[in-house]
Short mmCIF file of C-alpha atoms in Angstrom, two decimals:
data_model
loop_
_atom_site.label_atom_id
_atom_site.label_comp_id
_atom_site.label_asym_id
_atom_site.label_seq_id
_atom_site.Cartn_x
_atom_site.Cartn_y
_atom_site.Cartn_z
CA ARG A 1 94.84 131.23 69.01
CA SER A 2 96.43 130.03 72.27
CA LEU A 3 98.18 126.57 72.48
CA HIS A 4 95.87 126.07 75.52
CA GLY A 5 92.50 126.75 73.48
CA PRO A 6 90.04 123.97 72.82
CA SER A 7 89.91 125.14 68.85
CA PRO A 8 91.32 122.35 66.55
CA VAL A 9 92.94 125.12 64.57
CA THR A 10 96.11 126.46 66.01
CA THR A 11 97.36 129.82 64.15
CA PHE A 12 100.83 131.12 63.83
CA GLY A 13 101.17 134.62 62.85
CA PRO A 14 98.89 136.40 60.14
CA LYS A 15 98.65 133.57 57.88
CA ALA A 16 100.07 130.34 59.05
CA CYS A 17 97.85 127.68 60.83
CA MET A 18 98.14 124.06 61.87
CA LEU A 19 94.98 121.81 61.57
CA GLN A 20 94.86 119.48 64.71
CA ASN A 21 92.92 116.22 65.51
CA PRO A 22 89.90 117.78 67.83
CA HIS A 23 90.52 114.87 70.18
CA ALA A 24 94.13 115.75 70.72
CA VAL A 25 94.55 119.35 71.07
CA MET A 26 98.05 120.44 72.13
CA HIS A 27 97.69 121.55 75.81
CA ILE A 28 101.00 122.33 78.04
CA GLN A 29 100.30 121.57 81.52
CA ASP A 30 101.96 123.11 84.65
CA PRO A 31 103.07 120.30 86.60
CA ALA A 32 102.22 121.77 89.68
CA SER A 33 98.40 121.68 88.77
CA GLN A 34 98.26 117.79 88.67
CA ARG A 35 96.46 116.97 92.13
CA LEU A 36 94.97 113.69 93.20
CA THR A 37 91.36 113.80 93.69
CA TRP A 38 88.83 110.95 94.59
CA ASN A 39 85.32 110.44 93.11
CA LYS A 40 84.57 108.40 96.18
CA PRO A 41 86.30 107.82 99.16
CA PRO A 42 89.00 105.00 98.72
CA LYS A 43 88.15 101.58 100.13
CA SER A 44 90.99 99.27 99.10
CA VAL A 45 94.55 99.49 99.42
CA LEU A 46 97.45 97.41 97.75
CA VAL A 47 100.43 96.92 100.01
CA ILE A 48 103.78 95.94 97.89
CA LYS A 49 106.60 94.72 100.28
CA LYS A 50 110.05 93.80 99.31
CA ILE A 51 110.28 89.83 99.98
CA ARG A 52 113.10 88.54 102.22
CA ASP A 53 113.84 91.92 103.75
CA ALA A 54 113.74 91.31 107.52
CA SER A 55 114.15 95.17 108.05
CA LEU A 56 110.52 95.75 106.69
CA LEU A 57 108.60 93.30 108.64
CA GLN A 58 107.95 95.55 111.50
CA PRO A 59 106.96 98.54 109.17
CA PHE A 60 104.81 96.25 107.29
CA LYS A 61 102.98 95.08 110.26
CA GLU A 62 102.36 98.58 111.80
CA LEU A 63 101.07 99.49 108.31
CA CYS A 64 98.56 96.97 107.83
CA THR A 65 97.07 97.27 111.16
CA PHE A 66 96.84 100.84 110.60
CA LEU A 67 95.30 100.58 107.49
CA THR A 68 92.83 97.65 108.64
CA GLU A 69 91.71 98.73 112.16
CA ALA A 70 92.10 102.76 112.25
CA LYS A 71 91.18 103.42 108.50
CA ASN A 72 88.77 100.26 107.94
CA LEU A 73 90.54 99.61 104.62
CA ILE A 74 90.34 96.08 102.54
CA VAL A 75 94.05 95.43 102.32
CA TYR A 76 95.28 93.46 99.33
CA VAL A 77 98.51 91.43 99.92
CA GLU A 78 100.48 89.03 97.60
CA LYS A 79 100.08 85.61 98.70
CA LYS A 80 103.97 84.74 99.02
CA VAL A 81 104.31 87.80 101.33
CA LEU A 82 102.32 86.19 104.06
CA GLU A 83 103.99 82.79 103.58
CA ASP A 84 107.16 84.50 105.11
CA PRO A 85 107.71 82.43 108.14
CA ALA A 86 108.23 85.63 109.93
CA ILE A 87 104.68 86.81 109.27
CA SER A 88 102.65 83.45 109.41
CA GLY A 89 104.20 82.50 112.48
CA ASP A 90 103.31 85.67 114.48
CA GLU A 91 100.35 84.77 116.38
CA ASN A 92 99.40 88.43 117.36
CA PHE A 93 99.76 89.62 113.63
CA GLY A 94 97.50 86.44 112.77
CA ALA A 95 94.44 88.22 113.27
CA ILE A 96 94.93 91.05 111.10
CA THR A 97 96.22 88.78 108.24
CA LYS A 98 92.59 86.93 108.16
CA LYS A 99 91.29 89.96 107.28
CA PHE A 100 93.36 90.44 104.08
CA CYS A 101 92.66 89.77 100.35
CA THR A 102 95.40 87.86 98.66
CA PHE A 103 96.39 87.33 95.05
CA ARG A 104 99.18 85.59 92.94
CA GLU A 105 101.30 87.26 90.25
CA ASP A 106 100.23 86.55 86.65
CA LEU A 107 97.34 84.47 88.01
CA ASP A 108 95.06 86.70 89.79
CA ASP A 109 93.48 90.21 88.30
CA ILE A 110 92.72 92.95 90.77
CA SER A 111 93.14 95.69 88.26
CA ASN A 112 89.57 96.72 89.30
CA CYS A 113 89.83 95.80 92.83
CA VAL A 114 92.24 98.08 94.29
CA ASP A 115 92.07 102.09 94.84
CA PHE A 116 95.45 102.86 95.42
CA ILE A 117 98.74 101.44 96.29
CA ILE A 118 101.54 101.73 98.83
CA CYS A 119 105.26 100.45 98.40
CA LEU A 120 107.50 99.59 101.29
CA GLY A 121 110.97 99.10 100.02
CA GLY A 122 113.43 100.65 97.25
CA ASP A 123 112.54 101.65 93.58
CA GLY A 124 112.05 97.85 92.68
CA THR A 125 108.95 97.79 94.52
CA LEU A 126 107.35 100.52 92.16
CA LEU A 127 108.50 98.76 89.34
CA TYR A 128 107.25 95.85 90.48
CA ALA A 129 103.72 97.28 91.26
CA SER A 130 103.84 98.79 87.67
CA SER A 131 104.02 95.30 86.46
CA LEU A 132 101.14 93.96 88.05
CA PHE A 133 98.96 96.59 86.14
CA GLN A 134 98.96 96.17 82.55
CA GLY A 135 95.95 98.74 82.06
CA SER A 136 95.07 101.67 84.06
CA VAL A 137 97.17 102.06 87.17
CA PRO A 138 95.98 103.20 90.87
CA PRO A 139 97.79 106.11 92.59
CA VAL A 140 101.11 104.86 94.10
CA MET A 141 102.50 105.84 97.44
CA ALA A 142 106.06 104.86 97.77
CA PHE A 143 108.11 104.91 101.14
CA HIS A 144 111.72 104.97 101.18
CA LEU A 145 112.74 101.77 103.00
CA GLY A 146 115.14 100.27 100.44
CA SER A 147 118.79 100.96 99.00
CA LEU A 148 118.42 103.97 96.32
CA GLY A 149 114.79 105.59 96.97
CA PHE A 150 114.85 107.67 93.68
CA LEU A 151 111.17 106.97 93.24
CA THR A 152 110.13 106.62 96.76
CA PRO A 153 109.88 109.95 98.19
CA PHE A 154 107.90 109.39 101.60
CA LYS A 155 109.81 108.53 105.02
CA PHE A 156 107.97 106.01 107.10
CA ASP A 157 108.42 107.98 110.38
CA THR A 158 105.17 109.89 109.88
CA TYR A 159 103.23 107.29 107.88
CA LYS A 160 100.02 107.73 109.83
CA SER A 161 99.64 111.52 109.10
CA GLN A 162 100.74 111.00 105.34
CA VAL A 163 98.64 108.14 104.46
CA THR A 164 95.61 110.25 105.95
CA GLN A 165 96.35 112.94 103.81
CA ILE A 166 96.19 110.77 100.86
CA ILE A 167 93.10 109.20 101.89
CA GLU A 168 91.64 112.54 102.20
CA GLY A 169 92.61 113.41 98.48
CA ASN A 170 95.31 116.12 99.76
CA ALA A 171 98.42 115.50 97.56
CA ALA A 172 100.18 116.15 94.21
CA ILE A 173 101.03 113.48 91.67
CA VAL A 174 103.38 113.01 88.63
CA LEU A 175 102.29 110.95 85.78
CA ARG A 176 105.02 108.76 85.10
CA SER A 177 104.72 107.58 81.62
CA ARG A 178 105.32 103.96 80.57
CA LEU A 179 106.30 102.34 77.37
CA LYS A 180 104.06 99.74 75.53
CA VAL A 181 106.46 97.27 74.16
CA ARG A 182 105.08 94.47 71.67
CA VAL A 183 107.62 91.51 71.22
CA LEU A 184 106.91 89.64 67.83
CA LYS A 185 108.50 86.17 67.90
CA GLU A 186 108.83 83.64 64.93
CA ASN A 187 107.70 80.34 65.98
CA TRP A 188 110.56 78.29 64.65
CA GLU A 189 109.05 74.82 65.35
CA LYS A 190 106.00 75.57 63.01
CA MET A 191 108.74 76.47 60.10
CA ALA A 192 109.43 73.65 57.75
CA ARG A 193 112.75 73.22 56.37
CA VAL A 194 115.66 75.06 54.98
CA ASP A 195 116.68 74.40 51.44
CA GLU A 196 120.35 74.37 50.22
CA LYS A 197 120.42 78.17 49.37
CA GLY A 198 119.17 78.92 53.13
CA ILE A 199 115.75 80.02 52.32
CA ILE A 200 113.28 78.81 54.83
CA LEU A 201 110.33 76.91 53.48
CA THR A 202 107.04 77.66 55.62
CA ASN A 203 104.01 75.30 55.60
CA GLY A 204 101.14 77.48 54.97
CA ASP A 205 100.32 80.85 56.62
CA ILE A 206 103.27 82.68 57.92
CA GLU A 207 101.19 84.89 60.45
CA SER A 208 100.11 81.65 62.18
CA SER A 209 103.70 80.83 62.92
CA ARG A 210 104.05 84.15 65.02
CA LYS A 211 103.79 84.81 68.51
CA THR A 212 103.14 88.20 70.03
CA VAL A 213 103.67 89.29 74.04
CA GLN A 214 102.93 92.72 75.33
CA TYR A 215 104.20 94.48 78.47
CA GLN A 216 103.91 97.92 80.19
CA VAL A 217 107.61 99.43 80.96
CA LEU A 218 107.93 101.94 83.46
CA ASN A 219 111.90 102.28 83.35
CA GLU A 220 113.53 100.93 80.28
CA VAL A 221 113.59 98.30 77.49
CA VAL A 222 117.40 97.02 77.50
CA VAL A 223 118.63 95.04 74.44
CA ASP A 224 122.03 93.68 74.70
CA ARG A 225 124.50 91.10 73.43
CA GLY A 226 123.85 88.51 76.19
CA PRO A 227 126.45 86.07 76.83
CA SER A 228 128.01 86.54 73.33
CA SER A 229 131.46 87.80 72.74
CA TYR A 230 130.37 89.48 69.68
CA LEU A 231 129.21 92.98 69.45
CA SER A 232 125.19 93.37 69.30
CA ASN A 233 124.26 94.63 65.63
CA VAL A 234 120.67 95.55 65.78
CA ASP A 235 118.69 97.91 63.37
CA LEU A 236 116.61 100.72 64.84
CA PHE A 237 113.77 101.93 62.83
CA LEU A 238 111.62 105.24 63.90
CA ASP A 239 107.98 105.02 62.49
CA GLY A 240 109.03 102.60 59.90
CA HIS A 241 112.30 104.35 58.77
CA LEU A 242 115.77 102.75 59.48
CA ILE A 243 117.49 105.57 61.41
CA THR A 244 120.67 103.58 62.37
CA THR A 245 122.24 100.50 63.20
CA VAL A 246 123.38 100.06 66.87
CA GLN A 247 126.72 98.23 66.96
CA GLY A 248 128.05 97.97 70.37
CA ASP A 249 126.86 96.17 73.82
CA GLY A 250 123.48 96.89 73.20
CA VAL A 251 120.81 99.94 73.40
CA ILE A 252 118.47 101.26 75.93
CA VAL A 253 114.82 102.68 75.20
CA SER A 254 113.75 104.37 78.51
CA THR A 255 111.12 106.72 79.57
CA PRO A 256 112.15 110.00 81.45
CA THR A 257 111.51 108.03 84.72
CA GLY A 258 114.00 105.41 83.52
CA SER A 259 116.53 108.32 82.17
CA THR A 260 117.66 108.35 85.80
CA ALA A 261 118.65 104.62 85.94
CA TYR A 262 120.24 102.37 83.61
CA ALA A 263 120.52 105.25 80.82
CA VAL A 264 122.22 107.65 83.06
CA ALA A 265 124.77 105.28 83.98
CA ALA A 266 125.32 104.73 80.22
CA GLY A 267 125.85 108.58 79.70
CA ALA A 268 122.33 109.92 78.91
CA SER A 269 120.91 113.05 80.20
CA MET A 270 118.52 113.14 82.99
CA ILE A 271 114.89 114.10 81.65
CA HIS A 272 112.18 115.09 84.37
CA PRO A 273 109.10 112.81 84.45
CA ASN A 274 106.86 115.31 83.14
CA VAL A 275 108.68 115.61 79.85
CA PRO A 276 106.70 113.77 77.10
CA ALA A 277 109.60 111.75 75.57
CA ILE A 278 111.49 108.79 74.59
CA MET A 279 115.30 108.34 75.27
CA ILE A 280 117.47 106.14 73.12
CA THR A 281 120.93 105.34 74.68
CA PRO A 282 123.70 103.02 73.21
CA ILE A 283 125.71 100.82 75.58
CA CYS A 284 129.19 100.99 74.92
CA PRO A 285 128.91 101.77 71.01
CA HIS A 286 131.68 101.28 68.86
CA SER A 287 131.33 104.47 67.59
CA LEU A 288 132.73 107.96 69.23
CA SER A 289 130.02 110.01 67.47
CA PHE A 290 127.06 107.65 68.73
CA ARG A 291 125.27 110.04 71.36
CA PRO A 292 122.27 109.47 73.27
CA ILE A 293 118.91 111.00 71.67
CA VAL A 294 115.50 112.39 72.79
CA VAL A 295 112.69 111.60 70.46
CA PRO A 296 108.81 112.48 70.84
CA ALA A 297 106.70 110.32 72.78
CA GLY A 298 104.38 109.52 70.25
CA VAL A 299 106.62 107.94 67.84
CA GLU A 300 106.81 104.23 67.40
CA LEU A 301 110.14 102.38 67.46
CA LYS A 302 111.20 99.18 66.11
CA ILE A 303 114.41 96.78 66.84
CA MET A 304 115.41 94.02 64.86
CA LEU A 305 118.53 91.94 64.52
CA SER A 306 120.47 93.09 61.48
CA ARG A 307 120.81 90.57 58.79
CA ASP A 308 124.58 90.30 58.98
CA ALA A 309 124.26 90.06 63.00
CA ARG A 310 126.78 87.33 63.99
CA ASN A 311 124.91 86.37 67.01
CA THR A 312 121.40 86.93 68.91
CA ALA A 313 120.35 89.63 71.16
CA TRP A 314 118.71 89.60 74.63
CA VAL A 315 115.89 91.78 75.81
CA SER A 316 114.62 92.68 79.41
CA PHE A 317 111.80 94.89 80.64
CA ASP A 318 112.50 96.70 83.64
CA GLY A 319 114.88 94.19 84.50
CA ARG A 320 112.54 91.25 84.05
CA LYS A 321 111.26 88.65 81.84
CA ARG A 322 114.40 88.42 79.85
CA GLN A 323 114.17 86.68 76.71
CA GLU A 324 116.43 85.83 73.66
CA ILE A 325 115.63 87.80 70.08
CA CYS A 326 116.67 85.76 66.99
CA HIS A 327 116.62 86.93 63.56
CA GLY A 328 113.10 87.58 62.33
CA ASP A 329 111.82 88.63 65.82
CA SER A 330 111.07 92.32 66.35
CA ILE A 331 110.50 94.90 69.23
CA THR A 332 108.11 97.84 69.01
CA ILE A 333 108.06 100.26 71.27
CA THR A 334 105.87 103.30 71.72
CA THR A 335 104.44 105.24 74.77
CA SER A 336 101.73 103.75 76.66
CA CYS A 337 98.28 105.35 77.25
CA PHE A 338 98.40 104.24 80.84
CA PRO A 339 101.09 106.15 82.73
CA VAL A 340 101.57 105.17 86.61
CA PRO A 341 100.39 108.19 88.95
CA SER A 342 103.02 108.63 91.42
CA ILE A 343 101.94 110.57 94.61
CA CYS A 344 104.43 113.27 95.44
CA PHE A 345 105.74 114.09 98.85
CA ARG A 346 105.64 117.93 98.17
CA ASP A 347 105.27 118.53 94.36
CA PRO A 348 106.77 117.19 90.96
CA VAL A 349 109.78 119.33 90.62
CA ASN A 350 111.03 119.64 94.24
CA ASP A 351 110.54 116.01 94.70
CA TRP A 352 112.73 115.27 91.52
CA PHE A 353 115.66 117.55 92.20
CA GLU A 354 115.45 116.47 95.90
CA SER A 355 116.27 113.00 94.63
CA LEU A 356 119.14 114.26 92.36
CA ALA A 357 120.80 115.53 95.10
CA GLN A 358 120.24 112.87 97.86
CA CYS A 359 120.28 109.82 95.70
CA LEU A 360 122.63 110.78 92.70
CA HIS A 361 124.87 113.58 94.56
CA TRP A 362 124.04 115.48 91.40
CA ASN A 363 126.31 118.64 91.20
CA VAL A 364 127.73 118.10 94.66
CA ARG A 365 130.88 119.66 95.54
CA LYS A 366 133.00 121.52 98.11
CA LYS A 367 132.41 125.17 97.78
CA GLN A 368 134.82 127.81 96.79
CA ASN A 369 136.38 129.84 99.68
CA TYR A 370 135.21 133.33 99.86
CA LEU A 371 137.65 136.07 98.98
CA SER A 372 138.63 138.82 101.43
CA SER A 373 139.18 142.61 100.13
CA GLU A 374 142.86 141.96 100.98
CA GLU A 375 143.31 138.88 98.91
CA ASP A 376 141.34 140.37 96.02
CA GLU A 377 144.21 142.80 95.50
CA PHE A 378 146.62 140.31 94.63
#
């Protein structure tokens, strides 16, 4: 049977076969076949604007006026964006802002209110938009108005026609996988005392003394040594098995999208966002043979401080929510069920290579001169 077939049994040759879960049949999809379609015409849009950036004020006002008056869409804007004096003090724009729906990060849930998202700024605006949705994420259209723009393929010059195409459902999308990260922290305040042998004596149930926090991460999870001058010393488990101990400045666990961010600066390869994988990249490892590795997307990684670690570690998620990791704490990482559907300018392949060339100057060099027939003789 073909790998594309619906059968739960895949055969290899005349006798070998593999039994599969009927709900998880292996399927290799052509990235170009991923298209945006609407079950119903979109009625609401979330506009994400980079805070404290004066260059974005005019594009933000133009876009919101177009969405509200020309497209009759309900526009959601974060409350702190409208508190900018350059926006709140604009009397002409005030009539438009009264029609907006506002929300506050970490306080208001808009996951079931927004049909699609428009980002104005750099790559950080897309990362921020991802953090607002811990479950299913609406399609994201990102305009390049920031410093790098690797994840923001659209230019604002022709925003009216481009936004109209998206509303009509005429666009390709790339599903950017995210990481589901669970941080389990020991609540040392509920612990009793430590005896003379260094053994922790607990009061009652151990599970009640633990606290779990979960995050959805688009780029990477970074575990580093923080302000300490010692090497970080953390154990890395894969599906419950200890695979290595990281001794160095830290380790990066990234998605394919994040492979072109901090990971590539640390010496990792660049992975197309359609590849189902997780990349593990050491940061300045104290070993010449410790190279970055790529593991399957379905595995579960676990990071803990080694028993003999001299200091604690610090962890951050897409550069945010930075916190200390102590002995007994653990970080569990696996691929999330909720990717970020990022709208393409052309298609997933062309957009990605265009970003490599324009933003990272990948394989850019002066071309070798052509040899004439006379020069070729010598």
